[in-house]
PDB file of C-alpha atoms in Angstrom:
ATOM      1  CA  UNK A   1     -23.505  30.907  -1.761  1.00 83.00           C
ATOM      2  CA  UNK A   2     -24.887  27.590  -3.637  1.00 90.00           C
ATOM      3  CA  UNK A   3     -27.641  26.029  -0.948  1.00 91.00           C
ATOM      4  CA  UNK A   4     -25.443  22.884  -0.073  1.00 91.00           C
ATOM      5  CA  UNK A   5     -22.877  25.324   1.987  1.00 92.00           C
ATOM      6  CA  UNK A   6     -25.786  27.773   3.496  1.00 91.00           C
ATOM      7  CA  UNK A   7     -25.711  26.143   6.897  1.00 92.00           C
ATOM      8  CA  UNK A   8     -22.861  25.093   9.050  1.00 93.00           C
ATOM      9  CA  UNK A   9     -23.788  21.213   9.747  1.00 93.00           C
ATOM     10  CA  UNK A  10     -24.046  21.245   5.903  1.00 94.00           C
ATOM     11  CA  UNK A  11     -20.305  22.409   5.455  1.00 94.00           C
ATOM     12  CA  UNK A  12     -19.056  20.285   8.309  1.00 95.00           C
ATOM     13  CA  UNK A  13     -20.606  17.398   6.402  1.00 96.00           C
ATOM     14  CA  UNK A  14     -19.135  18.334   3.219  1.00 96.00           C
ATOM     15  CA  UNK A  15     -15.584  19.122   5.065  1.00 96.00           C
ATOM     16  CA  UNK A  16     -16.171  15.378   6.771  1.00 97.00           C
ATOM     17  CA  UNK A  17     -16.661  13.885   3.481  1.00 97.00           C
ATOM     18  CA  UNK A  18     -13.731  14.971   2.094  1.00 97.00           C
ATOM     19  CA  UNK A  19     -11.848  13.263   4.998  1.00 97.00           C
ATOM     20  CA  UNK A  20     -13.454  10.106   4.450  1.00 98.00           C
ATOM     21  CA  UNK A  21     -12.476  10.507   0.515  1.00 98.00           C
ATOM     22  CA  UNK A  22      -8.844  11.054   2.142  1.00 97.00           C
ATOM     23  CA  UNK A  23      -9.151   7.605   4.371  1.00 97.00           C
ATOM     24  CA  UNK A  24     -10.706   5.924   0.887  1.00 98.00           C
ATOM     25  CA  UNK A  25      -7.534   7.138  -0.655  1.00 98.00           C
ATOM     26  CA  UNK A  26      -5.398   5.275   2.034  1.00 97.00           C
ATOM     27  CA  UNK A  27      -7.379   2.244   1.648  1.00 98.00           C
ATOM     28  CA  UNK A  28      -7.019   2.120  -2.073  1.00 98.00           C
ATOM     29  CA  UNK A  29      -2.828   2.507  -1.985  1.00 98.00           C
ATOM     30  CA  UNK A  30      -3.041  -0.791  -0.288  1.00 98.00           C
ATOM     31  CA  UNK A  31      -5.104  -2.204  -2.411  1.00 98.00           C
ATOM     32  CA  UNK A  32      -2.426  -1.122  -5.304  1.00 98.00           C
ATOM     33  CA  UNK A  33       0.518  -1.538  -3.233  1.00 98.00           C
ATOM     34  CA  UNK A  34      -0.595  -5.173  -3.073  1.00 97.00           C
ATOM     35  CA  UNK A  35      -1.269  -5.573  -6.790  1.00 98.00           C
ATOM     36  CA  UNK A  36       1.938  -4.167  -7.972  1.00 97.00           C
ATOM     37  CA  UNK A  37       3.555  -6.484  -5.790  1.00 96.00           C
ATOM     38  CA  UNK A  38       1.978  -9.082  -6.585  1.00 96.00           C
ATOM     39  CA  UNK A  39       1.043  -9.109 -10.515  1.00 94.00           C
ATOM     40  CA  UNK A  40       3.743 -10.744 -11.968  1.00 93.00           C
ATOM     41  CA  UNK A  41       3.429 -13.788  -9.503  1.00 94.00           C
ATOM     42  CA  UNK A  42       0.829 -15.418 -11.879  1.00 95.00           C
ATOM     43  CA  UNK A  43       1.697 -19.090 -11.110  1.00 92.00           C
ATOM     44  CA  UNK A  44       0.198 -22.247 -13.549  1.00 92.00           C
ATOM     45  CA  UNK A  45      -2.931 -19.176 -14.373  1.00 94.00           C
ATOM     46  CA  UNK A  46      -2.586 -16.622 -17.564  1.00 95.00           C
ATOM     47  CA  UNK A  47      -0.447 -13.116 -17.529  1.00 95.00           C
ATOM     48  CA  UNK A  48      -1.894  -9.867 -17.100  1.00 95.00           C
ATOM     49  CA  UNK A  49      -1.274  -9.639 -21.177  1.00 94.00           C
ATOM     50  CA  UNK A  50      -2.875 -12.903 -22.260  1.00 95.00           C
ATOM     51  CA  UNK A  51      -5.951 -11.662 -20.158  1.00 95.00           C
ATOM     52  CA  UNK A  52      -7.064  -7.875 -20.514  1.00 96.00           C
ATOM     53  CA  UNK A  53      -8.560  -6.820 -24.203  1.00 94.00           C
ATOM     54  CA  UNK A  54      -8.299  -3.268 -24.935  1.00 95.00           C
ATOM     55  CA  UNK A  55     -11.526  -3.331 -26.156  1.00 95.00           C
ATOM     56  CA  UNK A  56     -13.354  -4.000 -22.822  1.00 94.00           C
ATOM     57  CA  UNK A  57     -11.241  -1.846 -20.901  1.00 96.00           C
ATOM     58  CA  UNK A  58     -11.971   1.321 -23.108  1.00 97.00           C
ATOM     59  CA  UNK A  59     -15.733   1.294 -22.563  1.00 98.00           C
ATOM     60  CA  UNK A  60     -15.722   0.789 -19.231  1.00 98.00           C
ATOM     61  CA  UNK A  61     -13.092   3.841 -18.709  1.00 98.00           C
ATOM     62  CA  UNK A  62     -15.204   5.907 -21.063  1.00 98.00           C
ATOM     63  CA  UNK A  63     -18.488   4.952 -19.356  1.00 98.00           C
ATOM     64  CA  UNK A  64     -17.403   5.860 -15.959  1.00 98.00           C
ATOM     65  CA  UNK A  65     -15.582   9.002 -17.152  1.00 98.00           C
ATOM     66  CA  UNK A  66     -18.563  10.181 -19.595  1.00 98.00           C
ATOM     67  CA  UNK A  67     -20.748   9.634 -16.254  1.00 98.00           C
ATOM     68  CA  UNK A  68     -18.474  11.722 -13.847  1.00 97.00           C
ATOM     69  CA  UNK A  69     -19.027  14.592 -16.362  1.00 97.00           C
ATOM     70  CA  UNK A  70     -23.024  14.580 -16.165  1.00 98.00           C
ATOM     71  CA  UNK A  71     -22.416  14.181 -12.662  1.00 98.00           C
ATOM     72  CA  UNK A  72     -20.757  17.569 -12.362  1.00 97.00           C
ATOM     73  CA  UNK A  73     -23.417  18.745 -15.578  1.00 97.00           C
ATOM     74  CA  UNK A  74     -26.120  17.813 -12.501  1.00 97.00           C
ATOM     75  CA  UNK A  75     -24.569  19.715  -9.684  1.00 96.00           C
ATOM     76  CA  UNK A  76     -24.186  22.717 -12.218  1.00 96.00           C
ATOM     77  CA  UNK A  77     -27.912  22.454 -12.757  1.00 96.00           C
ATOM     78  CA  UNK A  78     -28.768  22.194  -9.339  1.00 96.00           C
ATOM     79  CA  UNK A  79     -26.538  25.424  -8.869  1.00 94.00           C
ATOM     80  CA  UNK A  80     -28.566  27.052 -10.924  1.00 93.00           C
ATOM     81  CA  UNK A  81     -31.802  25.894  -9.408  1.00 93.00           C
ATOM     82  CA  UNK A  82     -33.090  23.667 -12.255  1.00 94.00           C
ATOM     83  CA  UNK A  83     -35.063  20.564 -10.492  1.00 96.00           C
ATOM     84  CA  UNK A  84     -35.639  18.822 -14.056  1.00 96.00           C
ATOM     85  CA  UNK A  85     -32.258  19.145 -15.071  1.00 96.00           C
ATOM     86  CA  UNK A  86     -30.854  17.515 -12.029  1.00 97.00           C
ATOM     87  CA  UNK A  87     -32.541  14.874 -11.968  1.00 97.00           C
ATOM     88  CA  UNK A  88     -32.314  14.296 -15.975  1.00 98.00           C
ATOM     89  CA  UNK A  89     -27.720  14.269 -15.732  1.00 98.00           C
ATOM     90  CA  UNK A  90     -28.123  12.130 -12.336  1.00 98.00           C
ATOM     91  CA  UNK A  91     -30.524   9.596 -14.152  1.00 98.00           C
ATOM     92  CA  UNK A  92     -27.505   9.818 -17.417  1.00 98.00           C
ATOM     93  CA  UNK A  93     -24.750   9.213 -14.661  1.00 98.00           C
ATOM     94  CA  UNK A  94     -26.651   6.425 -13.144  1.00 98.00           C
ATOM     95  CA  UNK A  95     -27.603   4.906 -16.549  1.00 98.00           C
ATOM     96  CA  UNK A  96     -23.889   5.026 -17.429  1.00 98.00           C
ATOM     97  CA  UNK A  97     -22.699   3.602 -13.999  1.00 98.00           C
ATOM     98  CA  UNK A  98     -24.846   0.569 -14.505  1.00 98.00           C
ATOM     99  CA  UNK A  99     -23.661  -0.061 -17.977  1.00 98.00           C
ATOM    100  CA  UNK A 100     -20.479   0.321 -15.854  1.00 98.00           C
ATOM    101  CA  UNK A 101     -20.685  -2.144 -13.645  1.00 98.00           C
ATOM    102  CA  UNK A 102     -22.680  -4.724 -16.569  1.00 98.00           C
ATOM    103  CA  UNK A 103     -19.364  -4.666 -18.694  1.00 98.00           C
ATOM    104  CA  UNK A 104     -17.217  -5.323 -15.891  1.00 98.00           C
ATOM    105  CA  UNK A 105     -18.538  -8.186 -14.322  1.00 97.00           C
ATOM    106  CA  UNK A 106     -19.267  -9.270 -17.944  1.00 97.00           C
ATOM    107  CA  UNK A 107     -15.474  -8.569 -18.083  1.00 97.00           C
ATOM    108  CA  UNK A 108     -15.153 -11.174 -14.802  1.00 97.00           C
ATOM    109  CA  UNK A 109     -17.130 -14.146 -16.059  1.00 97.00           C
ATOM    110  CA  UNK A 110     -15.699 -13.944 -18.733  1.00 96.00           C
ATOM    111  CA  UNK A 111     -11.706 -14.371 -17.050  1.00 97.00           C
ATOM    112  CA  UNK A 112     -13.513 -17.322 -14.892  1.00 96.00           C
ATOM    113  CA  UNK A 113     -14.633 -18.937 -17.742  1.00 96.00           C
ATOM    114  CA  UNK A 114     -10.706 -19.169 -19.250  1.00 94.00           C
ATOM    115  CA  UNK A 115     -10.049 -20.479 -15.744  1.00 93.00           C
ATOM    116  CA  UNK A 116      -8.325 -17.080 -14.268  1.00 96.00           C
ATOM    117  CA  UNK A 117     -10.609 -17.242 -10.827  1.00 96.00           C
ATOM    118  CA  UNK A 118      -9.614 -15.452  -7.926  1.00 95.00           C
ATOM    119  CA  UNK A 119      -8.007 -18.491  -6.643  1.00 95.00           C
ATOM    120  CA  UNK A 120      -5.603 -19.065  -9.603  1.00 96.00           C
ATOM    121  CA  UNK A 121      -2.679 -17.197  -8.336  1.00 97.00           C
ATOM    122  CA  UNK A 122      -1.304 -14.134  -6.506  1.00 97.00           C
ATOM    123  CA  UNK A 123      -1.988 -11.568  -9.505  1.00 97.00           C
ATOM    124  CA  UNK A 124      -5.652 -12.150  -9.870  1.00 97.00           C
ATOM    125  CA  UNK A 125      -6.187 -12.531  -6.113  1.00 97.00           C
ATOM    126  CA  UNK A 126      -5.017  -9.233  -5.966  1.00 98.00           C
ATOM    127  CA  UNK A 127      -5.962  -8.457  -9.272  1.00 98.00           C
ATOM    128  CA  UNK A 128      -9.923  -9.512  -8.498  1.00 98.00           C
ATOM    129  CA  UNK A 129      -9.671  -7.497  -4.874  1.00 98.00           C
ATOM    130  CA  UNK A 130      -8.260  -4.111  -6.159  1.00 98.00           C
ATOM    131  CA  UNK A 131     -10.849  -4.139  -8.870  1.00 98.00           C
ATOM    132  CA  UNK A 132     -13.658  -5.133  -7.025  1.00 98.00           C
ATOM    133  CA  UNK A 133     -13.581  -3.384  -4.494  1.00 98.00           C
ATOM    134  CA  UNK A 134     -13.832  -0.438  -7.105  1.00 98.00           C
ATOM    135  CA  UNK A 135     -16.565  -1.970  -8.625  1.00 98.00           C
ATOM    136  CA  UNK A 136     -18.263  -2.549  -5.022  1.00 98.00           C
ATOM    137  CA  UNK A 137     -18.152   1.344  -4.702  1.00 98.00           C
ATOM    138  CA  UNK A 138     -19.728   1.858  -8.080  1.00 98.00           C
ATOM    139  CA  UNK A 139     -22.755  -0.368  -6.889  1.00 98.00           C
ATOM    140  CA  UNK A 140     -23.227   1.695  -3.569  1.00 98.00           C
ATOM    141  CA  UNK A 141     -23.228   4.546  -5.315  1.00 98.00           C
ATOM    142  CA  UNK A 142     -25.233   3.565  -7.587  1.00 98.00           C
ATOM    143  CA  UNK A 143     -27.888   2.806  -4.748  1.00 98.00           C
ATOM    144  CA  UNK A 144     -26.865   5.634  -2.888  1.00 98.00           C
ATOM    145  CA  UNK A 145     -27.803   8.114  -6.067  1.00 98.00           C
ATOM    146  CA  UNK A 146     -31.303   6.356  -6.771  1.00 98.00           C
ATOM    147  CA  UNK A 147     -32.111   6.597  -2.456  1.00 98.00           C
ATOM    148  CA  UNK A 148     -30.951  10.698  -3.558  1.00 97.00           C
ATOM    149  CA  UNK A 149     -33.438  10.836  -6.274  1.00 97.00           C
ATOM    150  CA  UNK A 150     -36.071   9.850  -4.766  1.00 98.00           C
ATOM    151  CA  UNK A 151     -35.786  12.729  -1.865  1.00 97.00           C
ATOM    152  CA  UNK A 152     -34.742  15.021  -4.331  1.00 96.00           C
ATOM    153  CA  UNK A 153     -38.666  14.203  -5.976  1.00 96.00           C
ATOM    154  CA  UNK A 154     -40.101  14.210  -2.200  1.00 97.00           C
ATOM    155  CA  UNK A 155     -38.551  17.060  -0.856  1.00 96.00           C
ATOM    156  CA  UNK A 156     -37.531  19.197  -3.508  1.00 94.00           C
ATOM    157  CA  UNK A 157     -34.277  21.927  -3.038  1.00 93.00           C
ATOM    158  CA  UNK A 158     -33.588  22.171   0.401  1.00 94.00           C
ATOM    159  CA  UNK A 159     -30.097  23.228   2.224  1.00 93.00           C
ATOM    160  CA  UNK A 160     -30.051  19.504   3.487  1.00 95.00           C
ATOM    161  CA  UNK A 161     -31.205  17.744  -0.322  1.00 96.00           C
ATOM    162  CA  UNK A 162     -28.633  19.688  -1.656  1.00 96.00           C
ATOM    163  CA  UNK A 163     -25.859  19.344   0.311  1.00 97.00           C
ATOM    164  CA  UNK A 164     -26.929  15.117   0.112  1.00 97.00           C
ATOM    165  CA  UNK A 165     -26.451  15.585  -3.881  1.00 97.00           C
ATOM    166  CA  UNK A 166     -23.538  17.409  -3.467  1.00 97.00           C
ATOM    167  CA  UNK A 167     -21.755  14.354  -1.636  1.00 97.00           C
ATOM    168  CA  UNK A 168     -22.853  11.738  -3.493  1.00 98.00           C
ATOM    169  CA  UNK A 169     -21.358  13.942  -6.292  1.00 98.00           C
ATOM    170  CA  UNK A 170     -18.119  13.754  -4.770  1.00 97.00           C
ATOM    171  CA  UNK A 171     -17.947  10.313  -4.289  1.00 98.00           C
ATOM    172  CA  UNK A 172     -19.209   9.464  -7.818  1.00 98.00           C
ATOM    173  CA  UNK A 173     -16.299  11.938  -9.127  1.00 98.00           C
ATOM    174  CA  UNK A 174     -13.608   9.726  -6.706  1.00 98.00           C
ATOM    175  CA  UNK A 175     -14.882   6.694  -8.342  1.00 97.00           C
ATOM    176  CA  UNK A 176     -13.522   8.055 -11.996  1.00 97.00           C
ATOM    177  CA  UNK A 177     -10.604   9.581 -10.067  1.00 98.00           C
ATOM    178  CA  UNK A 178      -9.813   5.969  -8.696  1.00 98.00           C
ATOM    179  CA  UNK A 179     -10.487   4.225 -11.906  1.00 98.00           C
ATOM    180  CA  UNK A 180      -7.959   6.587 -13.912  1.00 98.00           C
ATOM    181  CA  UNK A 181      -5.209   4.563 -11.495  1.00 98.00           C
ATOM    182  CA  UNK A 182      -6.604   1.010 -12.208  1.00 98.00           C
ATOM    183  CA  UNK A 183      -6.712   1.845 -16.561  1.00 98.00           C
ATOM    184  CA  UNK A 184      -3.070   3.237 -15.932  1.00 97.00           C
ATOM    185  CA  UNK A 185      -1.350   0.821 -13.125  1.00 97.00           C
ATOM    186  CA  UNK A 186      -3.316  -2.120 -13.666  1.00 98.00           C
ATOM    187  CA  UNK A 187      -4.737  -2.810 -17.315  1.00 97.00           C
ATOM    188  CA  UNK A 188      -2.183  -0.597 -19.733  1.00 97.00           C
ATOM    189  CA  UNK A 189       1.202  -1.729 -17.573  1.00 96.00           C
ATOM    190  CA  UNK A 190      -0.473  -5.334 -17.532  1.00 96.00           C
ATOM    191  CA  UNK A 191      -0.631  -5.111 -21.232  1.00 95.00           C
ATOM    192  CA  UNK A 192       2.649  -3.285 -21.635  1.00 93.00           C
ATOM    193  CA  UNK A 193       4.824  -5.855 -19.445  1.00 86.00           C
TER     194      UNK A 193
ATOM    195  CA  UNK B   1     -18.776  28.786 -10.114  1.00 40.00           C
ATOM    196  CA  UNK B   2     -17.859  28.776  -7.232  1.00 44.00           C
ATOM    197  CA  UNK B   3     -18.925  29.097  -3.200  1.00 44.00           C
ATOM    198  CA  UNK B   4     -18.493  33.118  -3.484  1.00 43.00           C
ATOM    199  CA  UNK B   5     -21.993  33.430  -5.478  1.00 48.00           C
ATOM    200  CA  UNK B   6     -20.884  33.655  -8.691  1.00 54.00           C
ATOM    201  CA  UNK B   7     -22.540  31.497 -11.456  1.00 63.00           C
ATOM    202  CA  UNK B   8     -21.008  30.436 -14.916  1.00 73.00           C
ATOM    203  CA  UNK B   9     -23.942  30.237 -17.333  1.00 82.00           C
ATOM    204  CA  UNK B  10     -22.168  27.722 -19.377  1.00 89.00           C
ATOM    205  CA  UNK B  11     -20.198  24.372 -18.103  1.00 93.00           C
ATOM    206  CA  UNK B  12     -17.124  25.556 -19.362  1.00 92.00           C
ATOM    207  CA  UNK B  13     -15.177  23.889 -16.909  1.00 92.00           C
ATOM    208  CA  UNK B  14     -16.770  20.541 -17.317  1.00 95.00           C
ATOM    209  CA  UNK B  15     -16.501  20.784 -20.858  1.00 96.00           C
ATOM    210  CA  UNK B  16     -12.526  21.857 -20.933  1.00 96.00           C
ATOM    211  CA  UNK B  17     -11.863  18.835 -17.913  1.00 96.00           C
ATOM    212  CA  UNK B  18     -14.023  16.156 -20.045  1.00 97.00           C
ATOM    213  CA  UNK B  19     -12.416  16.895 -23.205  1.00 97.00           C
ATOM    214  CA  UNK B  20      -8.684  16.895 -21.594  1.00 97.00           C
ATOM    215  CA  UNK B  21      -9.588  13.868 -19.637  1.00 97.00           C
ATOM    216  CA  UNK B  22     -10.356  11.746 -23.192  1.00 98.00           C
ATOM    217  CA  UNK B  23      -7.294  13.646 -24.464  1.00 98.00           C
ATOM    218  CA  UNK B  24      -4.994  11.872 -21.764  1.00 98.00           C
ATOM    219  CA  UNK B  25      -6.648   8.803 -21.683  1.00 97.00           C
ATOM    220  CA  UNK B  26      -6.295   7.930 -25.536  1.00 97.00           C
ATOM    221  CA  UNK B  27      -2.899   9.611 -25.576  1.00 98.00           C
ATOM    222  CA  UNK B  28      -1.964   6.996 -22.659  1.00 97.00           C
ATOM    223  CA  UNK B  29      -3.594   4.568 -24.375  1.00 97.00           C
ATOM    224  CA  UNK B  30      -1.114   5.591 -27.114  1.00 97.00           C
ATOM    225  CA  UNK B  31       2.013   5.860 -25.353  1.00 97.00           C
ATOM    226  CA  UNK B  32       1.826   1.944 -23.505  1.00 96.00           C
ATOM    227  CA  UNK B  33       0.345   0.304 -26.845  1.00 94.00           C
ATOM    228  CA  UNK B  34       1.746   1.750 -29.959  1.00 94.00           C
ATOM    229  CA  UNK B  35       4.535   4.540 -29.095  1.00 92.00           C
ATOM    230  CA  UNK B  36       7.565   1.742 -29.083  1.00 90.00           C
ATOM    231  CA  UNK B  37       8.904   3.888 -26.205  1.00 94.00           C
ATOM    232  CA  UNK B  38      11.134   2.086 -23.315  1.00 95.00           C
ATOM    233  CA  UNK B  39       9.437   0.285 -20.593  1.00 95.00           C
ATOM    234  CA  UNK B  40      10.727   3.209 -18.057  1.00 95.00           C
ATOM    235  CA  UNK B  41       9.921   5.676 -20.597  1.00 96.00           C
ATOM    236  CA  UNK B  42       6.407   4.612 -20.599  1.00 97.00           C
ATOM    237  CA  UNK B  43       5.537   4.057 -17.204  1.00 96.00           C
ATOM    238  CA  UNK B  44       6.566   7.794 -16.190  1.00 97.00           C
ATOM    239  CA  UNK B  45       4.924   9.454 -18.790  1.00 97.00           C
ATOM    240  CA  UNK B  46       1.219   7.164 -18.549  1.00 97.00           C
ATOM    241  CA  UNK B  47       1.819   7.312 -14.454  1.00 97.00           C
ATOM    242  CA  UNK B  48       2.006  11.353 -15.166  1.00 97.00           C
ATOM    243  CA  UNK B  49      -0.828  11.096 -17.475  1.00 98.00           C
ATOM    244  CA  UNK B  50      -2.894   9.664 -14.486  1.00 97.00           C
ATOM    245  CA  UNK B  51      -1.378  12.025 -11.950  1.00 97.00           C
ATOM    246  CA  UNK B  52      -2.686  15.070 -14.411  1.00 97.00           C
ATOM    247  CA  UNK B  53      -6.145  13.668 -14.994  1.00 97.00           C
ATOM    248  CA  UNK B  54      -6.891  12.950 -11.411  1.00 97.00           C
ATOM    249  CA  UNK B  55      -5.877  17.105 -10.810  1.00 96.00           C
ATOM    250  CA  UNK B  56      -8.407  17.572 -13.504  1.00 95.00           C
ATOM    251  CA  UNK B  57     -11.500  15.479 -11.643  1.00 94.00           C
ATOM    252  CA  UNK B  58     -10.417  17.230  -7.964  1.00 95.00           C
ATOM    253  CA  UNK B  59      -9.637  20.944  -9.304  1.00 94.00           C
ATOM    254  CA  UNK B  60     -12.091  20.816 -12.504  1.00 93.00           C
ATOM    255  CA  UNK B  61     -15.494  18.800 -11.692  1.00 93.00           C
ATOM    256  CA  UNK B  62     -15.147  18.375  -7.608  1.00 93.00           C
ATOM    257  CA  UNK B  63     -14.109  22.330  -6.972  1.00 92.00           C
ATOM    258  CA  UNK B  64     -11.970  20.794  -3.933  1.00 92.00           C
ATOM    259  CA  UNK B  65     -10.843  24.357  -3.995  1.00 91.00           C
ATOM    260  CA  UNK B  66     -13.555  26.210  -3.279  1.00 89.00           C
ATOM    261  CA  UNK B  67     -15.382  26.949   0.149  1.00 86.00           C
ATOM    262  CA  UNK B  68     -14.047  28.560   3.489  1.00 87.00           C
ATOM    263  CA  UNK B  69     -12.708  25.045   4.043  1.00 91.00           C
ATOM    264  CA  UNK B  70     -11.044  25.109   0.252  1.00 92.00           C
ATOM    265  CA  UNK B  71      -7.525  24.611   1.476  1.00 94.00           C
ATOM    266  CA  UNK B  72      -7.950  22.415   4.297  1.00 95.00           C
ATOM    267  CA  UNK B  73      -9.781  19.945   1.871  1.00 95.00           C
ATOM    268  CA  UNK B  74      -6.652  20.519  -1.030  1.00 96.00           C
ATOM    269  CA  UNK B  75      -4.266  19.586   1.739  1.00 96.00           C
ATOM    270  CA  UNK B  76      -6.279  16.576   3.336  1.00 96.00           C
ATOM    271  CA  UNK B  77      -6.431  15.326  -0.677  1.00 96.00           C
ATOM    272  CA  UNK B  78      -2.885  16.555  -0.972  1.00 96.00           C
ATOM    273  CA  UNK B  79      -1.485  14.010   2.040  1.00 97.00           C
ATOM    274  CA  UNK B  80      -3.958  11.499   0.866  1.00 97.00           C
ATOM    275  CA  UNK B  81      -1.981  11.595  -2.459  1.00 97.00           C
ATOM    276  CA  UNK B  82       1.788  11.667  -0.680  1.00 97.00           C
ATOM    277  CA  UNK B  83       0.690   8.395   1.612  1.00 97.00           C
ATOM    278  CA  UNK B  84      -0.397   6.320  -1.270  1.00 97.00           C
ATOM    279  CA  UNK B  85       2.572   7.275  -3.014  1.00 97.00           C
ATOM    280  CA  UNK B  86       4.890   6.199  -0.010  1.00 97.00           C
ATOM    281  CA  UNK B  87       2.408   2.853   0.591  1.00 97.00           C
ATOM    282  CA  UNK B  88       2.440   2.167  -2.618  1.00 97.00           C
ATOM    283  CA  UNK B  89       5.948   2.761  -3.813  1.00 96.00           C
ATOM    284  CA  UNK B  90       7.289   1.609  -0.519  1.00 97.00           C
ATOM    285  CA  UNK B  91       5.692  -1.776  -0.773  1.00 97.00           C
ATOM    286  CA  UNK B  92       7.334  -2.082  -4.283  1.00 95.00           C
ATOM    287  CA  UNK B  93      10.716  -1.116  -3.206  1.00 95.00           C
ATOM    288  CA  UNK B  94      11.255  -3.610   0.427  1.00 95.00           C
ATOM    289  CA  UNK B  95       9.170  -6.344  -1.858  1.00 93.00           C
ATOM    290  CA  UNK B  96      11.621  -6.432  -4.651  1.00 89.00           C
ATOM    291  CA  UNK B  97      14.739  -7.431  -2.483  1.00 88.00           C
ATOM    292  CA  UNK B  98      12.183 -10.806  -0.921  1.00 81.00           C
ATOM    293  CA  UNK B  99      10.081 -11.898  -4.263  1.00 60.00           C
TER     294      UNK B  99
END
């Protein structure tokens, strides 16, 4: 049995965490119920197809789905009980999360600076919600994965170390799960209608 | 790999969900930009692209599966799934008929 399930507070965390990944779910679908609603209300402000670029959306989708594979390339090291490569695909993820989270809120400026601010109308209100709040995950876990490192250096493999990695591996994997929505429902239909 | 002991020596799981994940997200990509398809057309086929990939993350690189608690955390992801889909599609459907 891999050490993050050897004792039972361990597996009622990990149970527990899938719950909350359940309630996250919940809260997301109102976040998209909201946008899809909403999107084609865009006022005086620009279209959902005058604003996204292909481009920018591509790298961010293939940075945050390149990172949710070292993430699981981590937890299959620390599975088979290798400290250095661990820590080297959790330092990858968290190098790709940041570059992430620099291209979207490059991505952001860059809409304020045409004038499409959250205030402009309905669609990016909503639009600027649903996809920050995404991006306000990626920046806890971010935080959350360095505060992991460091323990993981202190303390080494322990029961509770590794069942700590193992969550923040499952939320780092929902973030990519969540994003794969936003690329589908929110930038290619915005670009498609 | 999985809670029963037994170790893969090899990601191949990874590997096979990372490489069908960029298949489905250029082939998306594909089908809104450049396929010419119908609006309707589209939107199922992308919408099932997204359905399939996000299988691929839970099943493939989460192991939601596996565990003594394997099922109960397949069906709590499973429910998730069926109340965004009546949240989200239900807010589409009442909204239509006021915006």
């Amino acid at each position: 049995m891999p050490l993050e399930y050897r004792t039972q507070e361990s597996r009622l965390n990990i149970l527990g965490f899938w719950i909350f990944l359940g309630a996250e779910v919940a809260l997301f679908a109102t976040l998209f119920a909201t946008y899809l609603v909403l999107f084609q209300r865009t006022g005086s402000g620009p279209t959902a197809a005058e604003l996204f670029e292909v481009k920018d959306v591509l790298i961010e989708t293939l940075l945050l789905l390149t990172s949710s594979f070292t993430c699981g390339l981590a937890i299959f090291e620390m599975r088979r009980g290798r400290m250095s490569g661990l820590i080297a695909w959790l330092l990858v993820t968290l190098l790709l999360g940041v570059g992430f989270i620099t291209v979207e809120i490059r991505e952001f400026i860059h809409y304020v600076h045409e004038g499409a601010t959250m205030q402009t109308s309905a669609f990016l209100s909503s639009f600027f919600v649903l996809v920050g709040t995404h991006g306000a995950h990626v920046s806890v876990g971010i935080g959350w994965m360095i505060l992991i490192i460091i323990q993981l250096l202190q303390r080494g493999f322990t029961p509770k170390t590794a069942r700590k990695v193992f969550i923040v591996s499952l939320y780092w994997h929902f973030l990519d799960v969540v994003w794969i929505f936003i690329f589908t429902l929110v930038y290619l239909l915005g670009m498609v209608i | 790999m999985g809670a029963n002991g037994h170790y893969e020596s090899f990601p191949w799981k990874h590997i096979i969900g990372f490489l069908l994940s960029l298949v489905l997200t250029f082939a998306a990509l594909w089908v809104a930009l450049s396929s010419g398809l119908p609006l309707k057309a589209v939107i199922v086929i992308i919408v099932l692209f997204a359905i399939i990939q996000a299988s691929l993350q839970l099943f493939l690189f989460m192991h939601v599966n596996e565990s003594d608690s394997g099922k109960v955390q397949t069906f709590n992801m499973v429910y998730s799934f069926f109340i965004a889909v009546v949240v989200v599609a239900g807010s589409i459907w009442v909204m239509q008929f006021v915006l």
